[in-house]
Amino acid sequence: MTDSKSKPPMDELLEIMARLRGKGGCPWDRKQTHETLRPYVVEEAYELVEAIDGGVNEEVREELGDLLLQIVFHSQIASESSRFTFDDVARGINEKLIRRHPHVFGDTSAADENEALMNWERIKVETEGKRKKTDRHRQTPILHRALRLQDKAVSFGFDWEETGQLLEKLEEEIGEVRDALQGGDREQVVDEVGDLFFMVVNLARFLEIHPEDALERSITKFSNRFRSMEKMVQEDGQSMEKMGLEEMERYWVEAKKKEKG
């Protein structure tokens, strides 16, 4: 390899990856396939999200590099069997960005970010809607998948007019869950609970709240309260396994008070 200072970092990264995969390279890297690398793609994406949440620039930079490595790794594997190269990947996303931003590169307009998103979703459906779909979305976080589906519908103007309408629909879905429980049909209960989840995501979207962010906050809150509850029970020499629901509820209320205090 030539002096790394004399070439763009991206070119150097591509050369490093080719050498790792080439004759005399790293045995582990040479053995990898698209399939064996799948877990690392998901892992690196989540680690990037955690770094962004942490707000430390150095960690975000590092995790972006790790995620970029996955893209380069997969591109190198594909290039070895002449399927596509990293340049093909970059060229494809360049074309997509230009195609889906006619208000920037074309002669249409977008008054705000919402209209820009509607343009993106509408063009996506118009240009790619006929592509045969598989179950490839199964690895996507399910709440985010529901949100993206709703965004697609909104891009065509299929949306609610006010929050009250969503709240009424939410109450209706709760009633349908109740009816399904009374009917005793397990499959119907599953369907109605699913509809309830979907409606909650819809409400969050309408209020400009990402459902995963909201749920994560609730999970963290519950976890902190439960740990506090366990600690208080232990300090009192009690055992939750031997405790009744009413007594546990008393500790739970106390844990909530301590959290707010």
Short mmCIF file of C-alpha atoms in Angstrom, two decimals:
data_model
loop_
_atom_site.label_atom_id
_atom_site.label_comp_id
_atom_site.label_asym_id
_atom_site.label_seq_id
_atom_site.Cartn_x
_atom_site.Cartn_y
_atom_site.Cartn_z
CA MET A 1 0.00 0.00 0.00
CA THR A 2 1.14 3.55 -0.64
CA ASP A 3 1.47 6.28 1.96
CA SER A 4 -1.99 6.73 3.51
CA LYS A 5 -1.48 10.48 3.68
CA SER A 6 -1.37 10.72 -0.11
CA LYS A 7 -4.84 9.38 -0.79
CA PRO A 8 -8.43 10.05 0.34
CA PRO A 9 -9.39 8.09 3.49
CA MET A 10 -12.27 6.39 1.64
CA ASP A 11 -9.92 5.02 -1.01
CA GLU A 12 -7.57 3.79 1.69
CA LEU A 13 -10.43 2.04 3.52
CA LEU A 14 -11.45 0.23 0.34
CA GLU A 15 -7.86 -0.90 -0.24
CA ILE A 16 -7.52 -2.11 3.36
CA MET A 17 -10.71 -4.14 3.04
CA ALA A 18 -9.56 -5.66 -0.26
CA ARG A 19 -6.26 -6.64 1.31
CA LEU A 20 -7.94 -8.19 4.35
CA ARG A 21 -10.10 -10.30 2.03
CA GLY A 22 -7.29 -11.07 -0.42
CA LYS A 23 -4.64 -13.79 -0.58
CA GLY A 24 -2.50 -13.60 2.53
CA GLY A 25 -5.10 -11.46 4.28
CA CYS A 26 -6.96 -12.08 7.53
CA PRO A 27 -8.34 -15.65 7.87
CA TRP A 28 -11.42 -14.40 9.73
CA ASP A 29 -12.23 -11.65 7.22
CA ARG A 30 -11.69 -14.01 4.28
CA LYS A 31 -14.18 -16.49 5.71
CA GLN A 32 -17.08 -14.04 6.15
CA THR A 33 -20.20 -13.92 3.96
CA HIS A 34 -23.23 -11.63 3.76
CA GLU A 35 -25.05 -14.09 6.01
CA THR A 36 -22.38 -14.36 8.71
CA LEU A 37 -22.09 -10.56 8.89
CA ARG A 38 -25.84 -9.96 9.36
CA PRO A 39 -25.68 -9.82 13.19
CA TYR A 40 -22.88 -7.26 13.08
CA VAL A 41 -24.86 -4.91 10.83
CA VAL A 42 -27.70 -4.83 13.36
CA GLU A 43 -25.31 -4.57 16.31
CA GLU A 44 -23.36 -1.66 14.82
CA ALA A 45 -26.56 0.21 13.92
CA TYR A 46 -27.82 -0.04 17.49
CA GLU A 47 -24.44 0.98 18.92
CA LEU A 48 -24.56 4.08 16.73
CA VAL A 49 -28.02 4.90 18.07
CA GLU A 50 -26.74 4.53 21.63
CA ALA A 51 -23.80 6.82 20.85
CA ILE A 52 -26.13 9.45 19.40
CA ASP A 53 -28.30 9.23 22.51
CA GLY A 54 -25.18 9.64 24.65
CA GLY A 55 -24.26 12.85 22.84
CA VAL A 56 -20.48 12.24 22.84
CA ASN A 57 -19.08 13.30 19.46
CA GLU A 58 -16.07 10.99 19.58
CA GLU A 59 -18.29 7.96 20.21
CA VAL A 60 -20.66 8.94 17.39
CA ARG A 61 -17.69 9.31 15.03
CA GLU A 62 -16.32 5.91 16.02
CA GLU A 63 -19.65 4.12 15.63
CA LEU A 64 -20.24 5.75 12.25
CA GLY A 65 -16.89 4.30 11.20
CA ASP A 66 -17.89 0.83 12.41
CA LEU A 67 -21.14 1.02 10.46
CA LEU A 68 -19.30 2.26 7.36
CA LEU A 69 -16.99 -0.75 7.67
CA GLN A 70 -19.99 -3.05 7.35
CA ILE A 71 -21.02 -1.36 4.09
CA VAL A 72 -17.48 -1.62 2.71
CA PHE A 73 -17.22 -5.25 3.88
CA HIS A 74 -20.44 -6.31 2.13
CA SER A 75 -19.49 -4.38 -1.01
CA GLN A 76 -16.11 -6.10 -1.15
CA ILE A 77 -17.71 -9.55 -0.78
CA ALA A 78 -20.12 -8.76 -3.64
CA SER A 79 -17.36 -7.38 -5.86
CA GLU A 80 -15.40 -10.64 -5.60
CA SER A 81 -18.15 -12.42 -7.52
CA SER A 82 -18.74 -9.46 -9.88
CA ARG A 83 -22.22 -8.71 -8.52
CA PHE A 84 -21.67 -5.07 -7.54
CA THR A 85 -18.99 -2.80 -6.09
CA PHE A 86 -18.83 -0.04 -3.51
CA ASP A 87 -19.00 2.48 -6.36
CA ASP A 88 -22.25 0.85 -7.50
CA VAL A 89 -23.64 1.24 -3.97
CA ALA A 90 -22.62 4.91 -3.84
CA ARG A 91 -23.92 5.56 -7.35
CA GLY A 92 -27.26 3.98 -6.47
CA ILE A 93 -27.83 6.14 -3.41
CA ASN A 94 -26.73 9.26 -5.31
CA GLU A 95 -29.34 8.59 -7.97
CA LYS A 96 -32.00 7.86 -5.35
CA LEU A 97 -31.31 11.09 -3.45
CA ILE A 98 -31.60 13.15 -6.61
CA ARG A 99 -34.75 11.30 -7.73
CA ARG A 100 -36.50 11.69 -4.38
CA HIS A 101 -35.66 15.39 -3.97
CA PRO A 102 -37.31 17.01 -7.00
CA HIS A 103 -37.81 20.15 -4.89
CA VAL A 104 -34.00 20.49 -4.79
CA PHE A 105 -32.80 18.96 -8.06
CA GLY A 106 -35.98 19.34 -10.13
CA ASP A 107 -38.72 21.85 -10.79
CA THR A 108 -41.14 21.05 -7.94
CA SER A 109 -41.30 22.71 -4.53
CA ALA A 110 -41.63 21.77 -0.86
CA ALA A 111 -42.85 24.41 1.57
CA ASP A 112 -41.60 22.61 4.68
CA GLU A 113 -40.15 19.35 5.99
CA ASN A 114 -43.55 17.64 6.00
CA GLU A 115 -44.12 18.33 2.33
CA ALA A 116 -40.58 17.19 1.57
CA LEU A 117 -41.27 13.89 3.37
CA MET A 118 -44.54 13.49 1.47
CA ASN A 119 -42.64 13.97 -1.81
CA TRP A 120 -40.11 11.32 -0.73
CA GLU A 121 -42.75 8.74 0.18
CA ARG A 122 -44.88 9.38 -2.92
CA ILE A 123 -41.93 9.06 -5.29
CA LYS A 124 -40.79 5.93 -3.45
CA VAL A 125 -44.15 4.28 -4.08
CA GLU A 126 -44.40 5.49 -7.67
CA THR A 127 -40.89 4.35 -8.66
CA GLU A 128 -40.48 1.26 -6.52
CA GLY A 129 -44.02 0.19 -5.67
CA LYS A 130 -44.13 -2.48 -8.36
CA ARG A 131 -40.99 -4.18 -7.04
CA LYS A 132 -41.79 -7.62 -5.67
CA LYS A 133 -41.74 -7.40 -1.90
CA THR A 134 -40.41 -10.12 0.35
CA ASP A 135 -40.45 -10.47 4.11
CA ARG A 136 -37.13 -8.62 4.30
CA HIS A 137 -38.56 -6.03 6.71
CA ARG A 138 -38.88 -8.59 9.50
CA GLN A 139 -35.56 -7.42 11.01
CA THR A 140 -36.79 -3.82 11.22
CA PRO A 141 -37.93 -2.75 14.72
CA ILE A 142 -41.66 -3.36 14.57
CA LEU A 143 -42.79 0.01 15.96
CA HIS A 144 -40.59 1.81 13.45
CA ARG A 145 -41.97 -0.38 10.68
CA ALA A 146 -45.52 0.61 11.64
CA LEU A 147 -44.50 4.27 11.70
CA ARG A 148 -42.96 4.12 8.23
CA LEU A 149 -46.08 2.44 6.84
CA GLN A 150 -48.22 5.23 8.27
CA ASP A 151 -45.87 7.86 6.85
CA LYS A 152 -46.35 6.31 3.44
CA ALA A 153 -50.13 6.60 3.75
CA VAL A 154 -49.84 10.22 4.91
CA SER A 155 -47.77 11.06 1.81
CA PHE A 156 -50.98 10.53 -0.18
CA GLY A 157 -53.04 12.66 2.19
CA PHE A 158 -54.54 9.68 4.07
CA ASP A 159 -54.39 11.05 7.60
CA TRP A 160 -56.44 12.26 10.55
CA GLU A 161 -57.48 15.89 10.90
CA GLU A 162 -57.19 16.37 14.67
CA THR A 163 -56.00 14.63 17.81
CA GLY A 164 -59.56 14.07 19.07
CA GLN A 165 -60.28 11.75 16.15
CA LEU A 166 -57.32 9.55 17.04
CA LEU A 167 -58.33 9.42 20.69
CA GLU A 168 -61.85 8.36 19.71
CA LYS A 169 -60.43 5.66 17.45
CA LEU A 170 -58.11 4.53 20.25
CA GLU A 171 -61.08 4.13 22.58
CA GLU A 172 -62.88 2.19 19.85
CA GLU A 173 -59.91 -0.18 19.52
CA ILE A 174 -59.85 -0.74 23.29
CA GLY A 175 -63.55 -1.61 23.13
CA GLU A 176 -62.87 -4.12 20.35
CA VAL A 177 -60.17 -5.77 22.48
CA ARG A 178 -62.70 -6.02 25.32
CA ASP A 179 -65.31 -7.57 22.99
CA ALA A 180 -62.77 -10.06 21.64
CA LEU A 181 -61.85 -11.12 25.17
CA GLN A 182 -65.49 -11.69 25.99
CA GLY A 183 -65.93 -13.71 22.80
CA GLY A 184 -63.08 -16.01 23.79
CA ASP A 185 -61.57 -16.23 20.29
CA ARG A 186 -57.80 -16.18 20.79
CA GLU A 187 -56.99 -15.26 17.18
CA GLN A 188 -59.40 -12.33 17.28
CA VAL A 189 -57.86 -11.12 20.53
CA VAL A 190 -54.41 -11.15 18.88
CA ASP A 191 -55.77 -9.21 15.90
CA GLU A 192 -57.48 -6.59 18.06
CA VAL A 193 -54.45 -6.11 20.33
CA GLY A 194 -52.37 -5.62 17.17
CA ASP A 195 -54.85 -2.98 15.94
CA LEU A 196 -54.57 -1.26 19.33
CA PHE A 197 -50.76 -1.14 19.09
CA PHE A 198 -50.99 0.21 15.54
CA MET A 199 -53.37 2.94 16.66
CA VAL A 200 -51.08 3.98 19.52
CA VAL A 201 -48.24 4.33 17.00
CA ASN A 202 -50.56 6.43 14.83
CA LEU A 203 -51.31 8.73 17.75
CA ALA A 204 -47.60 9.11 18.54
CA ARG A 205 -46.84 9.92 14.90
CA PHE A 206 -49.61 12.53 14.76
CA LEU A 207 -48.18 14.16 17.91
CA GLU A 208 -44.69 14.09 16.31
CA ILE A 209 -43.40 11.60 18.88
CA HIS A 210 -41.35 8.60 17.75
CA PRO A 211 -43.08 5.60 19.34
CA GLU A 212 -39.80 3.81 20.08
CA ASP A 213 -38.48 6.87 21.93
CA ALA A 214 -41.65 7.09 24.01
CA LEU A 215 -41.65 3.36 24.77
CA GLU A 216 -37.97 3.41 25.69
CA ARG A 217 -38.62 6.18 28.20
CA SER A 218 -41.44 4.18 29.75
CA ILE A 219 -39.26 1.06 29.92
CA THR A 220 -36.49 3.01 31.64
CA LYS A 221 -38.96 4.55 34.05
CA PHE A 222 -40.50 1.19 34.92
CA SER A 223 -37.08 -0.42 35.33
CA ASN A 224 -35.86 2.32 37.68
CA ARG A 225 -39.03 2.16 39.79
CA PHE A 226 -38.93 -1.62 39.98
CA ARG A 227 -35.30 -1.62 41.13
CA SER A 228 -36.16 1.00 43.75
CA MET A 229 -39.09 -1.13 44.86
CA GLU A 230 -36.88 -4.22 45.17
CA LYS A 231 -34.34 -2.27 47.20
CA MET A 232 -36.98 -1.00 49.64
CA VAL A 233 -38.40 -4.51 50.05
CA GLN A 234 -34.92 -5.90 50.81
CA GLU A 235 -34.18 -3.07 53.26
CA ASP A 236 -37.37 -3.97 55.14
CA GLY A 237 -36.27 -7.59 55.30
CA GLN A 238 -39.15 -8.68 53.10
CA SER A 239 -39.35 -11.06 50.12
CA MET A 240 -41.30 -10.16 47.00
CA GLU A 241 -41.86 -13.85 46.31
CA LYS A 242 -43.86 -14.12 49.54
CA MET A 243 -45.57 -10.75 49.21
CA GLY A 244 -49.18 -10.19 48.17
CA LEU A 245 -50.20 -7.92 45.30
CA GLU A 246 -51.63 -5.26 47.61
CA GLU A 247 -48.40 -4.99 49.58
CA MET A 248 -46.30 -4.86 46.41
CA GLU A 249 -48.54 -2.06 45.15
CA ARG A 250 -47.77 -0.10 48.32
CA TYR A 251 -44.03 -0.37 47.67
CA TRP A 252 -44.59 0.55 44.03
CA VAL A 253 -46.41 3.76 45.01
CA GLU A 254 -43.58 4.59 47.40
CA ALA A 255 -41.01 4.05 44.65
CA LYS A 256 -42.92 6.48 42.41
CA LYS A 257 -42.93 9.09 45.20
CA LYS A 258 -39.16 8.73 45.70
CA GLU A 259 -38.61 9.14 41.96
CA LYS A 260 -40.55 12.40 41.85
CA GLY A 261 -39.12 13.67 45.13
#
